[in-house]
Coordinates of C-alpha atoms and ligand atoms in Angstrom, one line a residue:
Chain O
M1 CA 183.3 67.9 54.2
D2 CA 184.2 65.9 51.1
A3 CA 187.4 66.6 49.3
D4 CA 185.7 68.5 46.4
A5 CA 183.8 70.7 48.8
S6 CA 186.9 71.5 50.8
R7 CA 188.9 72.4 47.8
R8 CA 186.0 74.6 46.6
T9 CA 185.9 76.4 49.9
A10 CA 189.6 77.0 49.7
R11 CA 189.6 78.2 46.1
H12 CA 189.0 81.7 45.1
H13 CA 185.7 83.1 44.3
R14 CA 187.1 86.0 42.4
A15 CA 187.2 87.4 39.0
P16 CA 189.4 85.3 36.7
R17 CA 192.9 86.4 36.5
G18 CA 193.6 88.9 33.7
V19 CA 195.6 87.8 30.8
G20 CA 199.2 88.4 31.5
R21 CA 200.4 91.9 32.3
R22 CA 198.7 94.4 30.2
E23 CA 200.2 97.6 31.6
G24 CA 202.3 95.5 33.8
A25 CA 205.6 95.2 32.1
P26 CA 208.0 93.5 34.5
V27 CA 209.8 96.0 36.6
R28 CA 213.5 95.4 36.5
Q29 CA 214.8 98.4 38.3
P30 CA 216.8 97.5 41.4
L31 CA 214.7 96.7 44.4
P32 CA 214.6 99.7 46.8
F33 CA 216.0 97.8 49.7
A34 CA 218.5 95.9 47.7
A35 CA 220.3 99.2 47.0
P36 CA 223.9 98.8 48.2
D37 CA 224.4 102.5 48.8
G38 CA 222.0 102.9 51.7
G39 CA 218.9 103.3 49.5
G40 CA 216.9 102.4 52.6
S41 CA 217.8 105.5 54.4
R42 CA 217.0 107.6 51.4
L43 CA 213.5 106.3 51.6
E44 CA 213.4 107.0 55.3
D45 CA 214.4 110.6 54.6
L46 CA 211.7 110.8 52.0
M47 CA 209.2 109.4 54.4
A48 CA 210.2 112.1 57.0
Q49 CA 209.7 114.8 54.4
V50 CA 206.3 113.3 53.4
A51 CA 205.3 113.3 57.1
R52 CA 205.8 117.1 57.0
G53 CA 203.4 117.4 54.0
D54 CA 206.0 117.6 51.2
K55 CA 204.2 116.6 48.1
D56 CA 207.4 116.5 45.9
A57 CA 208.9 114.0 48.3
F58 CA 205.7 112.0 48.1
S59 CA 205.9 111.9 44.4
A60 CA 209.4 110.4 44.7
L61 CA 208.2 108.0 47.3
Y62 CA 205.4 107.0 45.0
D63 CA 207.9 106.2 42.2
A64 CA 209.9 104.1 44.6
L65 CA 207.0 102.1 46.0
A66 CA 204.2 102.0 43.5
G67 CA 205.5 99.0 41.6
T68 CA 205.8 96.8 44.7
V69 CA 202.4 98.0 46.0
F70 CA 200.6 97.5 42.8
G71 CA 202.4 94.2 42.1
I72 CA 201.4 92.5 45.3
V73 CA 197.8 93.9 45.2
V74 CA 197.3 92.6 41.6
K75 CA 198.8 89.2 42.6
V76 CA 196.3 88.8 45.4
V77 CA 193.2 90.7 44.1
R78 CA 193.7 89.7 40.4
D79 CA 191.1 91.9 39.0
R80 CA 193.0 94.9 37.4
A81 CA 190.3 97.6 38.1
Q82 CA 189.9 96.6 41.7
S83 CA 193.6 96.3 42.2
E84 CA 194.1 99.8 40.9
E85 CA 191.6 101.0 43.4
V86 CA 193.2 99.1 46.3
A87 CA 196.7 100.2 45.3
Q88 CA 195.5 103.8 45.2
E89 CA 194.1 103.5 48.6
V90 CA 197.3 102.1 49.9
M91 CA 199.4 104.9 48.4
I92 CA 197.0 107.5 49.8
D93 CA 197.2 105.8 53.2
L94 CA 201.0 106.1 53.1
W95 CA 200.6 109.8 52.7
R96 CA 198.1 110.0 55.5
Q97 CA 200.0 107.8 57.9
A98 CA 203.5 109.0 57.1
S99 CA 204.1 110.4 60.5
R100 CA 203.5 107.0 62.0
Y101 CA 206.3 105.3 60.2
R102 CA 209.0 104.1 62.7
P103 CA 212.3 103.0 61.1
E104 CA 213.0 100.7 64.0
Q105 CA 209.9 98.6 63.1
G106 CA 211.1 97.9 59.6
S107 CA 212.1 99.4 56.2
V108 CA 209.8 101.7 54.3
P109 CA 209.2 99.2 51.5
A110 CA 208.4 96.6 54.2
W111 CA 205.8 98.9 55.7
A112 CA 204.3 99.7 52.4
A113 CA 204.2 96.0 51.4
T114 CA 202.5 95.1 54.7
L115 CA 199.9 97.8 54.3
A116 CA 199.3 96.7 50.6
H117 CA 199.1 93.0 51.3
R118 CA 196.7 93.6 54.3
R119 CA 194.4 95.7 52.2
A120 CA 194.5 93.3 49.3
V121 CA 193.6 90.4 51.5
D122 CA 190.8 92.4 53.2
R123 CA 189.4 93.2 49.8
V124 CA 189.3 89.6 48.5
R125 CA 188.0 88.3 51.8
S126 CA 185.2 90.8 52.0
A127 CA 184.4 90.1 48.3
Q128 CA 184.6 86.4 49.0
A129 CA 182.2 86.6 51.9
S130 CA 179.5 88.5 50.0
A131 CA 180.0 86.7 46.7
N132 CA 180.7 83.2 47.8
R133 CA 177.5 81.5 46.9
E134 CA 176.7 83.5 43.9
Y135 CA 180.0 82.9 42.2
D136 CA 180.6 79.4 43.4
Q137 CA 179.8 77.8 40.2
A138 CA 181.7 80.4 38.1
A139 CA 184.7 80.0 40.4
R140 CA 184.8 76.3 40.0
E141 CA 184.9 76.6 36.3
H142 CA 188.0 78.8 36.5
Q143 CA 189.7 76.7 39.1
R144 CA 192.9 75.1 38.4
P145 CA 194.9 72.6 40.4
F146 CA 196.8 74.4 43.1
D147 CA 200.2 73.0 42.0
E148 CA 199.7 74.6 38.6
V149 CA 198.9 78.0 40.3
A150 CA 201.9 77.7 42.6
E151 CA 204.1 76.8 39.6
Q152 CA 203.0 79.9 37.7
V153 CA 203.6 82.1 40.7
E154 CA 207.1 80.9 40.9
T155 CA 208.0 81.4 37.3
R156 CA 206.7 84.9 37.4
L157 CA 209.0 86.0 40.2
E158 CA 211.2 88.9 39.0
S159 CA 213.8 88.5 41.6
E160 CA 216.5 85.9 41.1
Q161 CA 217.2 85.9 44.9
V162 CA 213.6 85.2 45.8
R163 CA 213.4 82.5 43.2
R164 CA 216.5 80.9 44.4
C165 CA 215.4 81.1 48.1
M166 CA 212.0 79.7 47.2
R167 CA 213.7 76.7 45.7
G168 CA 215.4 76.1 49.0
L169 CA 212.1 75.4 50.7
T170 CA 210.4 72.1 51.1
E171 CA 207.4 71.5 48.8
L172 CA 205.0 72.0 51.7
Q173 CA 206.7 75.1 53.0
R174 CA 206.8 76.7 49.5
Q175 CA 203.1 76.0 48.9
A176 CA 202.0 77.1 52.4
V177 CA 203.9 80.4 52.0
T178 CA 202.9 80.9 48.4
L179 CA 199.2 80.2 48.7
A180 CA 198.9 82.4 51.8
Y181 CA 201.0 85.3 50.5
Y182 CA 200.3 85.4 46.8
Q183 CA 196.8 83.9 46.7
G184 CA 195.6 85.5 50.0
L185 CA 194.3 82.3 51.5
T186 CA 193.9 82.0 55.2
Y187 CA 195.9 79.2 56.9
R188 CA 192.7 77.2 57.3
E189 CA 192.1 77.4 53.5
V190 CA 195.7 76.5 52.9
A191 CA 195.3 73.4 55.1
E192 CA 192.2 72.4 53.2
T193 CA 193.8 73.0 49.8
L194 CA 196.9 71.0 50.7
R195 CA 194.9 68.5 52.8
A196 CA 197.3 68.9 55.6
P197 CA 196.5 69.3 59.3
L198 CA 196.2 72.9 60.6
P199 CA 199.1 72.7 63.1
T200 CA 201.4 71.4 60.3
I201 CA 200.5 74.4 58.0
K202 CA 201.0 76.8 60.9
T203 CA 204.4 75.4 61.4
R204 CA 205.3 75.2 57.7
M205 CA 204.4 78.9 57.3
R206 CA 206.7 79.8 60.1
D207 CA 209.7 77.6 59.3
G208 CA 209.2 78.4 55.6
L209 CA 209.5 82.1 56.4
I210 CA 212.5 81.5 58.7
R211 CA 214.3 79.7 55.9
L212 CA 213.5 82.5 53.4
R213 CA 214.5 85.1 55.9
D214 CA 217.9 83.5 56.5
C215 CA 218.4 82.8 52.8
M216 CA 217.7 86.5 52.0
G217 CA 219.7 87.8 54.9
V218 CA 216.9 89.8 56.3
T219 CA 217.6 91.4 59.7
T220 CA 214.5 93.3 60.3
Chain J
M1 CA 192.0 77.5 75.4
R2 CA 195.3 77.5 73.4
N3 CA 198.5 77.8 75.3
E4 CA 201.3 80.2 74.8
E5 CA 203.5 77.6 73.1
D6 CA 200.9 77.4 70.3
L7 CA 200.7 81.2 70.0
H8 CA 204.4 81.5 69.4
T9 CA 204.1 79.4 66.3
L10 CA 201.5 81.8 64.7
T11 CA 204.1 84.4 63.8
G12 CA 204.3 83.0 60.2
A13 CA 200.6 82.9 59.6
Y14 CA 200.3 86.4 61.1
A15 CA 203.0 87.8 58.9
L16 CA 201.3 86.3 55.9
H17 CA 198.0 87.8 57.0
A18 CA 196.6 84.3 57.0
L19 CA 195.0 84.2 60.5
G20 CA 191.3 84.1 60.9
R21 CA 189.6 86.8 63.1
E22 CA 189.6 84.8 66.3
E23 CA 193.3 83.8 66.1
L24 CA 194.2 87.3 65.1
T25 CA 192.6 88.7 68.2
A26 CA 194.4 86.1 70.4
F27 CA 197.7 86.6 68.6
T28 CA 197.6 90.4 68.6
A29 CA 197.2 90.3 72.4
H30 CA 200.1 87.8 72.7
L31 CA 202.3 89.9 70.5
A32 CA 201.9 92.9 72.8
Q33 CA 203.6 90.9 75.6
C34 CA 206.0 88.7 73.6
A35 CA 209.2 90.5 72.5
S36 CA 210.6 87.5 70.6
C37 CA 207.4 87.2 68.6
R38 CA 207.5 90.9 67.8
Q39 CA 211.1 90.5 66.6
E40 CA 210.2 87.6 64.5
V41 CA 207.2 89.3 63.0
A42 CA 209.4 92.3 62.1
E43 CA 211.9 90.0 60.4
F44 CA 209.1 88.3 58.5
G45 CA 207.8 91.7 57.4
G46 CA 211.2 92.3 55.8
T47 CA 210.9 88.8 54.2
T48 CA 207.4 89.2 52.8
A49 CA 208.3 92.6 51.5
R50 CA 210.8 90.9 49.2
L51 CA 208.1 88.5 48.1
A52 CA 206.1 91.5 47.2
A53 CA 209.0 93.2 45.4
A54 CA 209.5 90.0 43.4
V55 CA 206.1 90.4 41.8
S56 CA 206.6 94.2 41.3
T57 CA 204.4 95.5 38.4
A58 CA 204.3 98.9 37.0
P59 CA 200.9 100.5 37.6
P60 CA 199.2 102.4 34.8
P61 CA 200.4 106.0 34.7
R62 CA 197.0 107.3 35.5
M63 CA 197.2 105.8 38.9
K64 CA 199.9 108.3 39.9
D65 CA 197.8 111.2 38.8
A66 CA 194.8 109.8 40.7
V67 CA 196.9 109.4 43.9
L68 CA 198.6 112.8 43.7
H69 CA 195.2 114.3 43.1
G70 CA 193.7 112.2 45.9
I71 CA 196.1 113.4 48.6
D72 CA 194.9 117.0 48.2
S73 CA 191.8 116.1 50.1
V74 CA 193.4 113.8 52.7
R75 CA 194.4 115.2 56.0
Q76 CA 197.7 113.8 57.2
L77 CA 198.0 112.5 60.7
P78 CA 199.7 115.4 62.5
P79 CA 203.3 115.2 63.5
R80 CA 204.3 114.3 67.0
L81 CA 203.9 117.0 69.6
P82 CA 205.6 117.5 72.9
A83 CA 203.6 115.9 75.7
D84 CA 202.7 119.2 77.3
E85 CA 201.1 120.6 74.1
R86 CA 198.8 117.8 73.6
P87 CA 195.8 118.9 75.6
R88 CA 196.0 122.4 74.2
T89 CA 196.2 121.1 70.7
V90 CA 193.2 118.9 71.1
S91 CA 191.0 121.6 72.6
G92 CA 192.2 123.9 69.8
V93 CA 191.0 121.4 67.3
L94 CA 187.8 121.0 69.1
R95 CA 187.2 124.7 69.4
R96 CA 187.5 125.1 65.7
K97 CA 184.8 122.5 65.1
A98 CA 181.2 123.2 65.7
G99 CA 177.9 121.9 64.5
P100 CA 177.4 118.1 64.6
L101 CA 180.6 117.8 66.6
A102 CA 179.5 120.1 69.4
L103 CA 178.2 117.5 71.8
A104 CA 181.0 115.1 71.3
A105 CA 183.5 117.9 71.6
S106 CA 182.1 119.0 74.9
L107 CA 182.1 115.4 76.1
V108 CA 185.7 115.0 75.1
A109 CA 186.7 118.3 76.7
A110 CA 184.9 117.2 79.9
A111 CA 186.8 113.9 80.0
S112 CA 190.2 114.4 81.5
F113 CA 193.1 113.1 79.6
G114 CA 193.9 110.8 82.5
G115 CA 190.6 109.2 81.9
L116 CA 191.3 108.6 78.2
A117 CA 190.7 104.9 77.6
V118 CA 193.7 103.0 76.3
W119 CA 193.7 99.6 74.9
Q120 CA 194.2 96.7 77.2
H121 CA 197.2 95.2 75.5
Q122 CA 198.9 98.5 76.0
Q123 CA 199.2 97.8 79.7
T124 CA 201.8 95.2 79.0
E125 CA 204.1 97.3 76.9
E126 CA 207.1 99.2 78.2
A127 CA 206.5 102.6 79.5
Q128 CA 208.0 104.4 76.6
Q129 CA 206.1 102.4 74.0
R130 CA 203.0 103.0 76.0
A131 CA 203.5 106.8 75.9
Q132 CA 204.2 106.6 72.1
G133 CA 201.1 104.4 71.5
T134 CA 198.9 106.7 73.4
E135 CA 200.2 109.6 71.4
L136 CA 199.5 107.8 68.2
R137 CA 196.0 107.0 69.2
M138 CA 195.6 110.6 70.4
R139 CA 196.7 111.8 67.0
D140 CA 194.2 109.5 65.2
L141 CA 191.5 110.5 67.6
T142 CA 191.9 114.2 67.0
S143 CA 192.2 113.7 63.3
V144 CA 188.8 111.8 63.3
L145 CA 187.2 114.5 65.4
A146 CA 188.6 117.2 63.1
A147 CA 187.9 115.4 59.8
P148 CA 185.8 117.5 57.4
D149 CA 183.5 114.5 56.8
A150 CA 183.1 113.6 60.5
R151 CA 179.5 112.5 61.5
T152 CA 178.2 112.1 65.0
V153 CA 175.5 109.8 66.3
H154 CA 174.2 109.8 69.9
G155 CA 172.5 107.3 72.1
R156 CA 172.1 106.0 75.6
T157 CA 173.2 102.7 77.0
S158 CA 170.6 100.5 78.6
T159 CA 172.3 101.6 81.9
G160 CA 171.6 105.3 81.1
A161 CA 175.1 106.4 80.1
V162 CA 175.3 109.0 77.3
T163 CA 177.3 107.8 74.3
S164 CA 178.4 109.3 71.0
V165 CA 180.2 107.9 68.1
V166 CA 182.1 110.2 65.7
S167 CA 183.0 108.5 62.5
S168 CA 184.9 109.6 59.4
Q169 CA 184.7 107.6 56.2
R170 CA 187.7 109.4 54.8
Q171 CA 189.8 108.6 57.9
D172 CA 188.3 105.1 58.0
K173 CA 188.1 105.5 61.8
A174 CA 185.6 106.1 64.5
V175 CA 185.7 107.5 68.1
F176 CA 183.5 106.4 70.9
V177 CA 182.7 108.9 73.7
G178 CA 181.0 107.8 76.9
T179 CA 179.9 109.7 80.0
G180 CA 178.3 108.1 83.0
L181 CA 179.4 104.6 82.3
P182 CA 179.2 102.7 85.6
E183 CA 182.3 100.8 86.8
P184 CA 182.4 97.6 84.7
G185 CA 183.0 95.6 88.0
P186 CA 185.8 93.4 89.0
G187 CA 187.1 91.1 86.2
R188 CA 184.9 92.8 83.6
T189 CA 185.5 95.4 80.9
Y190 CA 183.4 97.3 78.4
Q191 CA 184.2 96.2 74.8
L192 CA 183.5 98.1 71.6
W193 CA 182.5 96.4 68.4
Y194 CA 182.1 97.3 64.8
D195 CA 178.9 96.0 63.5
D196 CA 179.6 94.6 60.0
H197 CA 176.0 94.2 59.0
G198 CA 175.3 91.7 61.7
T199 CA 178.8 90.4 62.3
M200 CA 180.5 91.9 65.3
R201 CA 184.2 92.8 64.9
P202 CA 186.2 93.6 68.1
A203 CA 187.1 97.3 68.3
G204 CA 188.9 97.7 71.6
L205 CA 188.2 97.9 75.3
V206 CA 186.9 100.8 77.4
D207 CA 187.2 100.9 81.1
S208 CA 185.9 104.4 82.0
D209 CA 184.4 107.5 80.7
G210 CA 186.2 109.5 78.0
A211 CA 187.0 109.4 74.3
T212 CA 188.3 106.2 72.8
L213 CA 189.5 105.6 69.3
L214 CA 188.0 102.4 68.0
Q215 CA 190.6 99.8 67.2
G216 CA 190.7 98.8 63.6
D217 CA 189.3 100.5 60.5
L218 CA 185.7 101.6 60.1
R219 CA 185.5 100.0 56.6
K220 CA 181.9 99.4 55.8
A221 CA 180.6 99.0 59.3
S222 CA 176.9 99.7 59.7
G223 CA 177.1 100.4 63.4
V224 CA 179.0 100.5 66.7
G225 CA 178.1 98.4 69.7
L226 CA 179.2 98.2 73.4
T227 CA 179.0 95.1 75.6
L228 CA 180.2 94.1 79.0
E229 CA 182.8 91.3 78.7
P230 CA 185.3 89.4 80.9
A231 CA 188.5 91.3 81.5
G232 CA 190.7 91.2 78.4
G233 CA 187.8 91.2 76.1
S234 CA 186.2 88.5 73.9
P235 CA 186.6 87.6 70.3
Q236 CA 182.8 87.7 70.0
P237 CA 180.2 89.4 72.2
T238 CA 179.2 87.2 75.1
T239 CA 176.5 89.5 76.5
A240 CA 173.6 91.5 75.0
P241 CA 174.7 94.9 73.7
L242 CA 174.3 97.8 76.2
M243 CA 174.2 100.0 73.2
L244 CA 174.1 99.6 69.4
L245 CA 174.4 102.8 67.4
A246 CA 173.7 102.8 63.6
L247 CA 176.3 104.8 61.8
P248 CA 175.3 107.3 59.1
A249 CA 175.1 105.6 55.7
Ligands
ZN301 ZN1 205.4 84.7 71.4

């Protein structure tokens, strides 16, 4: 595969990114898990109430999680209308699956973010599979060099801690993590985009996350 | 075939949802038997959650209305029940359902709970986790069978076994019910597949008669297939399907 073709494969065949944040004003409220006063256990309590069918509790849970859920979905899916649809599905799924939540497997926001990212990635990959050929040309026209994309991702981060920890990664680690998480690329696509061998990318994703984890002081 | 050493390094790609289907299957199986990878994946989950929070964006206010309205018609997975209540609860659910569910219901009722198929990777987990996992699947299974939009299709395998698939778009899940499945034979297993319009997606293993919740979400699958595979299952079907049931559109 020539370099152009491999880059094309790895790029996104998606609707072009919306212009800035229309409804999306930056959310500057404290992160739910960064709360120093055991905000995590408040969310666990809410989740337990939600599991018992408490809609008021769900409304409060929505307020705590919707920004994170919508934010990551928009980041990956890009198209606002589709993102709204996916984020809605995620929130409804949190309601449906509330009784499955197990605190020992991670915090409530981590669970919600995982569900949201998974759904977002599924959405773009299924859209990609069906629209690949059709939109190939259009996608190429909207394509930008990956380093420019990665740059923008970084400057848009709302969390000082995440920005600082990202800066502690090597270039390849940062790009591997960023392209996969924020752009929804598979690790094969990341390898093609960065023109690096697969095993290297696999390893950079892991050691990049290890470095981020340690920098952020994440325990579970 | 890749070795265990390689699989350990996939935790990062897994946590970033960056694995292709084949690696995902292999790694998921590995995860079930590797405590250190499970721990690492959990920590990475906390890490990626912060990456998500760092791009937090306020959704349009109408989304909350839509979600709060939406949950009115969504049945929650029921809370955990004491072990001795499970069979009664399931038959209770089944008794309340009639119509298209009748056959599937009677098949499920006929299948003993001991015969309930569990996923292969479950075998490697600790006893407590196994019990919990079975309970979770049980809960999903009953909630599919009880879903207001549940639809049932029936068919026979090429070996003559009677099969049914109960699917619920709303729950995004499907349940397979088999009766009269012959022993798969030593070193073999039955494997279920979601048919994504010609692409087969692994949906879990079946070793005996009974009701099995298909692994993974229904999504837009057009059908459900059953093949005979080497023990442990395959990432893609390696034999001709014994059964391929089209799901209601
Ligand atoms: Zn491992």
